[in-house]
Amino acid sequence: MPTVDIDTDELRTLTGHDDKSDDDLRDDLFELGLEYEGETDEGELRFEFEPDRLDRLSVEGVARSLRYQYGDDRGVYVPKTNDADWTIHVEDVPEERPYVTGAVVRGLDLDEASLDSLIQLQEKLHATMGRKRAKGAIGVHDLTMLKGASAGGDGEKSVRYTGIDRDGDTFVPLEGDAEMTPGEVLSEHHIGTEYADLVAEYDTVPAIYDSIGLFSFPPVVNGRRTEVSTESRDLFIEMTGTDQWTIDHMLSIVCYALDARGGTIESVRVEYESPPEEYRESLVRPDFSTKTKTVAHDRIERTLGIELEPEDVIDLLERSGLDGEIADETGEPTETAGSPAYDVTIPPYRVDVLHPVDVIDDVGRAYGFNNLDPRYPAVGTIGGRHERARLEEAVRTALVGFGFQDLLNFHLTSAEELHDRMKVGPRSDVLGGGDPVEVRNPYSEDYTVVRTWLLPSIMQVLENNTHRRYPQDLAEVGFVAERDDEVNTGVAEARHVAGALARHDVSYEDAKARLQALVADFDAELATPPTDHPSFIDGRTAAVEIDGDVVGVIGELHPSVLVEHDLELPVVAFEFTLAALR
């Protein structure tokens, strides 16, 4: 889940509520769906939130949401934009990264806090919508350090987005002190080596020029000449990527944040030499156009379980940062005869609103989910816990009794975590080697597949907690899935049980003792015949056989797996199918 680090003094300033204590702000943000995760080393508060609300990746975006919640702002706000003075000419770009967008922001008064917030927003957008810069990358430049080539007799200035050879023109990259070619940046500069894989297969690499020369090497690194500092007042923002929609919406989020800092947005014209099929030859960006969703009144009431007057619905929409008006009778049909519907206007930074249900969620938050009265549903049956859920709870209770700490990890992960880092070949005939279900349009490269086994998730927790005291005994009962053509849905779903012990004197016998006790608690028979598994050490690995069926694996993890996860202590682990304990 994405997180945002917030300076509460900045938040109070941006909201205009100096009277709010840190505790008040935590409570108010929880109402918005931001959960407090603790403090950073710098004393800022860290909050976790749903990955769809990417407009909240900065303190400016969080402050905007709070101002709506407090009733200080209402309805859709669209920043004013001045006419374009700059043009981006696009010619001979790498076919793998053909799209570009941009904006100019003038009149900023940056201090260290606002500059840090801009950098955080840039990196958070890279990690989420930009998929670690693969789908979209942001470059922010000091406009006064650019010299635009003449774009014609109308006084416009221009820069050029193009493709060049790796050993072509030179520039001084950020955090560098010498002229380097793009190829040298990729092999010698610490930022270049980190992102070299992004352009490894390109015949030419992306580059952006002004009349002085090369000043940006997207998606890798900007030039030092245009570096932004607290002295910068006017900014030039460029974004390149593999998808125009993505970088346009990333640009909207950044522009809204800088508008909140008092900046004036100025359009940039994008001139494509060979325009993409779905776009015109010339684009004017940023694109602050709104979109509309039609939502039926009766659907809002059914979903939230409350009765509302139409004027109340419109009021709640405006308090959510949306605009609403009752749809014309000749407009889209409502779901129930006689029930009104609302045409709801969505601001450009809300990339999360894809369906009427998303609008209803906003209405519910503005109303206050804590203000909803719980009531029994009007059905003739009484709910109860599923047999599998009772089994899961019993296994968790037993594991905690054996000294394990219970975990609840994400179901989504990456193929690298499942296979490469665990030394398991994809589509191999071992536990965890199944064909994973892929997410078609993931928000992040860290969450591209559904996990096929639990141990990679536990290893990530151990990797992230090397600074914590040992021993660390971790366990999880959780969901896994893999593709299977023999199942009518095409996906085989299951629940697994996994545990790992990390300590300086741990051995295979420690894991087996706990597994033996767990299986005995459920009146089952355990056998552990020798087996092989690439994640474990040969000769110290066994199959988990419960009541005669092979259902998992147990053993000492291979040193190469430990090194991959930066672990310096031995780890023993087991994993098996939960259904074997029924």
PDB file of C-alpha atoms in Angstrom, residues 140-297:
ATOM      1  CA  VAL A 140      11.160  18.979 -13.059  1.00  0.00           C
ATOM      2  CA  HIS A 141      13.489  21.777 -14.197  1.00  0.00           C
ATOM      3  CA  ASP A 142      14.347  25.359 -13.278  1.00  0.00           C
ATOM      4  CA  LEU A 143      12.776  27.261 -16.178  1.00  0.00           C
ATOM      5  CA  THR A 144      15.247  30.148 -15.925  1.00  0.00           C
ATOM      6  CA  MET A 145      18.074  27.758 -16.853  1.00  0.00           C
ATOM      7  CA  LEU A 146      16.400  26.755 -20.126  1.00  0.00           C
ATOM      8  CA  LYS A 147      16.884  28.612 -23.354  1.00  0.00           C
ATOM      9  CA  GLY A 148      14.102  27.828 -25.792  1.00  0.00           C
ATOM     10  CA  ALA A 149      14.817  27.602 -29.475  1.00  0.00           C
ATOM     11  CA  SER A 150      12.520  29.747 -31.605  1.00  0.00           C
ATOM     12  CA  ALA A 151       9.344  27.882 -32.496  1.00  0.00           C
ATOM     13  CA  GLY A 152       8.323  30.349 -35.160  1.00  0.00           C
ATOM     14  CA  GLY A 153       7.617  34.032 -35.576  1.00  0.00           C
ATOM     15  CA  ASP A 154       5.036  34.134 -32.793  1.00  0.00           C
ATOM     16  CA  GLY A 155       7.592  34.422 -30.009  1.00  0.00           C
ATOM     17  CA  GLU A 156       7.043  30.903 -28.666  1.00  0.00           C
ATOM     18  CA  LYS A 157       9.958  28.987 -27.194  1.00  0.00           C
ATOM     19  CA  SER A 158      10.526  25.296 -27.700  1.00  0.00           C
ATOM     20  CA  VAL A 159      12.399  22.225 -26.563  1.00  0.00           C
ATOM     21  CA  ARG A 160      12.832  18.993 -28.507  1.00  0.00           C
ATOM     22  CA  TYR A 161      12.068  15.437 -27.418  1.00  0.00           C
ATOM     23  CA  THR A 162      13.962  12.944 -29.565  1.00  0.00           C
ATOM     24  CA  GLY A 163      16.076   9.796 -29.579  1.00  0.00           C
ATOM     25  CA  ILE A 164      19.896   9.737 -29.683  1.00  0.00           C
ATOM     26  CA  ASP A 165      22.724   7.206 -29.667  1.00  0.00           C
ATOM     27  CA  ARG A 166      24.133   6.127 -26.311  1.00  0.00           C
ATOM     28  CA  ASP A 167      27.498   7.610 -27.229  1.00  0.00           C
ATOM     29  CA  GLY A 168      25.995  10.832 -28.600  1.00  0.00           C
ATOM     30  CA  ASP A 169      25.874  14.260 -26.975  1.00  0.00           C
ATOM     31  CA  THR A 170      27.094  14.834 -23.426  1.00  0.00           C
ATOM     32  CA  PHE A 171      25.654  16.613 -20.385  1.00  0.00           C
ATOM     33  CA  VAL A 172      26.355  16.850 -16.651  1.00  0.00           C
ATOM     34  CA  PRO A 173      23.799  14.646 -14.848  1.00  0.00           C
ATOM     35  CA  LEU A 174      22.293  15.399 -11.440  1.00  0.00           C
ATOM     36  CA  GLU A 175      24.730  14.606  -8.626  1.00  0.00           C
ATOM     37  CA  GLY A 176      27.528  14.552 -11.187  1.00  0.00           C
ATOM     38  CA  ASP A 177      30.442  16.902 -11.853  1.00  0.00           C
ATOM     39  CA  ALA A 178      31.603  15.872 -15.329  1.00  0.00           C
ATOM     40  CA  GLU A 179      30.188  15.725 -18.847  1.00  0.00           C
ATOM     41  CA  MET A 180      28.906  12.223 -19.675  1.00  0.00           C
ATOM     42  CA  THR A 181      27.222  10.549 -22.628  1.00  0.00           C
ATOM     43  CA  PRO A 182      23.968   8.674 -21.956  1.00  0.00           C
ATOM     44  CA  GLY A 183      25.912   5.414 -22.269  1.00  0.00           C
ATOM     45  CA  GLU A 184      28.410   6.541 -19.637  1.00  0.00           C
ATOM     46  CA  VAL A 185      25.555   7.589 -17.352  1.00  0.00           C
ATOM     47  CA  LEU A 186      24.032   4.108 -17.643  1.00  0.00           C
ATOM     48  CA  SER A 187      27.281   2.352 -16.787  1.00  0.00           C
ATOM     49  CA  GLU A 188      29.013   4.745 -14.371  1.00  0.00           C
ATOM     50  CA  HIS A 189      26.498   7.043 -12.649  1.00  0.00           C
ATOM     51  CA  HIS A 190      24.735   5.598  -9.579  1.00  0.00           C
ATOM     52  CA  ILE A 191      21.288   6.751 -10.754  1.00  0.00           C
ATOM     53  CA  GLY A 192      22.019   5.555 -14.287  1.00  0.00           C
ATOM     54  CA  THR A 193      22.960   2.048 -13.194  1.00  0.00           C
ATOM     55  CA  GLU A 194      19.760   1.820 -11.104  1.00  0.00           C
ATOM     56  CA  TYR A 195      17.494   2.562 -14.076  1.00  0.00           C
ATOM     57  CA  ALA A 196      19.627   1.203 -16.933  1.00  0.00           C
ATOM     58  CA  ASP A 197      17.272  -1.738 -17.455  1.00  0.00           C
ATOM     59  CA  LEU A 198      14.475   0.627 -18.518  1.00  0.00           C
ATOM     60  CA  VAL A 199      16.271   1.532 -21.770  1.00  0.00           C
ATOM     61  CA  ALA A 200      18.417  -1.583 -22.203  1.00  0.00           C
ATOM     62  CA  GLU A 201      16.469  -2.781 -25.255  1.00  0.00           C
ATOM     63  CA  TYR A 202      16.113   0.649 -26.919  1.00  0.00           C
ATOM     64  CA  ASP A 203      17.913   1.220 -30.239  1.00  0.00           C
ATOM     65  CA  THR A 204      18.162   4.909 -29.313  1.00  0.00           C
ATOM     66  CA  VAL A 205      17.658   6.485 -25.881  1.00  0.00           C
ATOM     67  CA  PRO A 206      15.231   9.339 -25.055  1.00  0.00           C
ATOM     68  CA  ALA A 207      16.651  12.842 -24.777  1.00  0.00           C
ATOM     69  CA  ILE A 208      15.286  16.380 -24.389  1.00  0.00           C
ATOM     70  CA  TYR A 209      17.149  19.421 -25.795  1.00  0.00           C
ATOM     71  CA  ASP A 210      16.852  23.164 -25.530  1.00  0.00           C
ATOM     72  CA  SER A 211      18.863  25.561 -27.702  1.00  0.00           C
ATOM     73  CA  ILE A 212      21.902  25.113 -25.418  1.00  0.00           C
ATOM     74  CA  GLY A 213      21.924  21.356 -25.617  1.00  0.00           C
ATOM     75  CA  LEU A 214      20.899  18.148 -23.885  1.00  0.00           C
ATOM     76  CA  PHE A 215      19.325  18.806 -20.472  1.00  0.00           C
ATOM     77  CA  SER A 216      17.253  15.692 -19.691  1.00  0.00           C
ATOM     78  CA  PHE A 217      17.756  11.951 -20.194  1.00  0.00           C
ATOM     79  CA  PRO A 218      14.339  10.435 -19.386  1.00  0.00           C
ATOM     80  CA  PRO A 219      13.444   8.163 -17.717  1.00  0.00           C
ATOM     81  CA  VAL A 220      16.883   7.980 -16.096  1.00  0.00           C
ATOM     82  CA  VAL A 221      18.179  11.350 -14.868  1.00  0.00           C
ATOM     83  CA  ASN A 222      17.908  15.101 -15.412  1.00  0.00           C
ATOM     84  CA  GLY A 223      20.795  17.388 -16.134  1.00  0.00           C
ATOM     85  CA  ARG A 224      22.498  19.343 -13.373  1.00  0.00           C
ATOM     86  CA  ARG A 225      22.104  22.600 -15.317  1.00  0.00           C
ATOM     87  CA  THR A 226      18.341  22.735 -14.686  1.00  0.00           C
ATOM     88  CA  GLU A 227      18.362  21.416 -11.111  1.00  0.00           C
ATOM     89  CA  VAL A 228      15.565  22.832  -8.939  1.00  0.00           C
ATOM     90  CA  SER A 229      16.397  24.528  -5.638  1.00  0.00           C
ATOM     91  CA  THR A 230      14.671  26.789  -3.117  1.00  0.00           C
ATOM     92  CA  GLU A 231      15.815  29.689  -5.288  1.00  0.00           C
ATOM     93  CA  SER A 232      13.741  28.431  -8.236  1.00  0.00           C
ATOM     94  CA  ARG A 233      10.598  30.422  -8.931  1.00  0.00           C
ATOM     95  CA  ASP A 234       9.486  29.121 -12.332  1.00  0.00           C
ATOM     96  CA  LEU A 235       9.447  25.413 -13.200  1.00  0.00           C
ATOM     97  CA  PHE A 236       9.305  23.484 -16.458  1.00  0.00           C
ATOM     98  CA  ILE A 237       7.755  20.045 -16.012  1.00  0.00           C
ATOM     99  CA  GLU A 238       8.111  17.324 -18.626  1.00  0.00           C
ATOM    100  CA  MET A 239       6.909  13.747 -18.476  1.00  0.00           C
ATOM    101  CA  THR A 240       7.625  10.931 -20.907  1.00  0.00           C
ATOM    102  CA  GLY A 241       6.106   7.486 -21.021  1.00  0.00           C
ATOM    103  CA  THR A 242       4.532   4.585 -22.814  1.00  0.00           C
ATOM    104  CA  ASP A 243       0.963   5.830 -22.408  1.00  0.00           C
ATOM    105  CA  GLN A 244      -0.380   9.367 -22.909  1.00  0.00           C
ATOM    106  CA  TRP A 245      -3.284   8.947 -20.478  1.00  0.00           C
ATOM    107  CA  THR A 246      -0.954   7.931 -17.656  1.00  0.00           C
ATOM    108  CA  ILE A 247       1.514  10.801 -17.977  1.00  0.00           C
ATOM    109  CA  ASP A 248      -1.278  13.340 -18.523  1.00  0.00           C
ATOM    110  CA  HIS A 249      -2.911  12.345 -15.249  1.00  0.00           C
ATOM    111  CA  MET A 250       0.422  12.252 -13.418  1.00  0.00           C
ATOM    112  CA  LEU A 251       0.921  15.813 -14.691  1.00  0.00           C
ATOM    113  CA  SER A 252      -2.516  16.886 -13.398  1.00  0.00           C
ATOM    114  CA  ILE A 253      -1.680  15.617  -9.898  1.00  0.00           C
ATOM    115  CA  VAL A 254       1.652  17.492  -9.848  1.00  0.00           C
ATOM    116  CA  CYS A 255       0.087  20.708 -11.202  1.00  0.00           C
ATOM    117  CA  TYR A 256      -2.668  20.659  -8.581  1.00  0.00           C
ATOM    118  CA  ALA A 257      -0.036  20.268  -5.852  1.00  0.00           C
ATOM    119  CA  LEU A 258       1.977  23.229  -7.149  1.00  0.00           C
ATOM    120  CA  ASP A 259      -1.189  25.298  -7.583  1.00  0.00           C
ATOM    121  CA  ALA A 260      -1.811  24.756  -3.859  1.00  0.00           C
ATOM    122  CA  ARG A 261       1.633  26.288  -3.255  1.00  0.00           C
ATOM    123  CA  GLY A 262       0.618  29.473  -5.052  1.00  0.00           C
ATOM    124  CA  GLY A 263       2.002  28.645  -8.490  1.00  0.00           C
ATOM    125  CA  THR A 264       0.406  29.830 -11.719  1.00  0.00           C
ATOM    126  CA  ILE A 265      -0.077  27.086 -14.294  1.00  0.00           C
ATOM    127  CA  GLU A 266       0.900  27.807 -17.879  1.00  0.00           C
ATOM    128  CA  SER A 267       0.062  25.501 -20.772  1.00  0.00           C
ATOM    129  CA  VAL A 268       2.651  23.776 -22.950  1.00  0.00           C
ATOM    130  CA  ARG A 269       1.986  22.797 -26.538  1.00  0.00           C
ATOM    131  CA  VAL A 270       3.067  19.290 -27.640  1.00  0.00           C
ATOM    132  CA  GLU A 271       3.740  18.996 -31.378  1.00  0.00           C
ATOM    133  CA  TYR A 272       4.028  15.428 -32.679  1.00  0.00           C
ATOM    134  CA  GLU A 273       5.869  14.937 -35.945  1.00  0.00           C
ATOM    135  CA  SER A 274       4.068  11.601 -36.349  1.00  0.00           C
ATOM    136  CA  PRO A 275       1.080  11.873 -34.004  1.00  0.00           C
ATOM    137  CA  PRO A 276      -0.177   8.701 -32.277  1.00  0.00           C
ATOM    138  CA  GLU A 277      -3.297   7.311 -33.891  1.00  0.00           C
ATOM    139  CA  GLU A 278      -5.628   8.308 -31.049  1.00  0.00           C
ATOM    140  CA  TYR A 279      -4.294  11.869 -30.660  1.00  0.00           C
ATOM    141  CA  ARG A 280      -4.132  15.007 -32.744  1.00  0.00           C
ATOM    142  CA  GLU A 281      -0.888  16.322 -34.162  1.00  0.00           C
ATOM    143  CA  SER A 282      -0.903  19.142 -31.603  1.00  0.00           C
ATOM    144  CA  LEU A 283      -1.893  18.817 -27.944  1.00  0.00           C
ATOM    145  CA  VAL A 284      -2.217  21.503 -25.278  1.00  0.00           C
ATOM    146  CA  ARG A 285      -1.290  20.329 -21.809  1.00  0.00           C
ATOM    147  CA  PRO A 286      -1.990  20.036 -18.929  1.00  0.00           C
ATOM    148  CA  ASP A 287      -5.386  18.546 -19.715  1.00  0.00           C
ATOM    149  CA  PHE A 288      -7.708  19.757 -16.962  1.00  0.00           C
ATOM    150  CA  SER A 289     -10.875  18.496 -18.629  1.00  0.00           C
ATOM    151  CA  THR A 290     -13.425  16.922 -16.291  1.00  0.00           C
ATOM    152  CA  LYS A 291     -15.470  13.775 -16.802  1.00  0.00           C
ATOM    153  CA  THR A 292     -19.019  12.898 -15.817  1.00  0.00           C
ATOM    154  CA  LYS A 293     -20.598   9.856 -14.148  1.00  0.00           C
ATOM    155  CA  THR A 294     -24.333   9.324 -13.843  1.00  0.00           C
ATOM    156  CA  VAL A 295     -25.474   7.833 -10.529  1.00  0.00           C
ATOM    157  CA  ALA A 296     -29.031   6.863  -9.605  1.00  0.00           C
ATOM    158  CA  HIS A 297     -30.461   8.201  -6.347  1.00  0.00           C
TER     159      HIS A 297
END
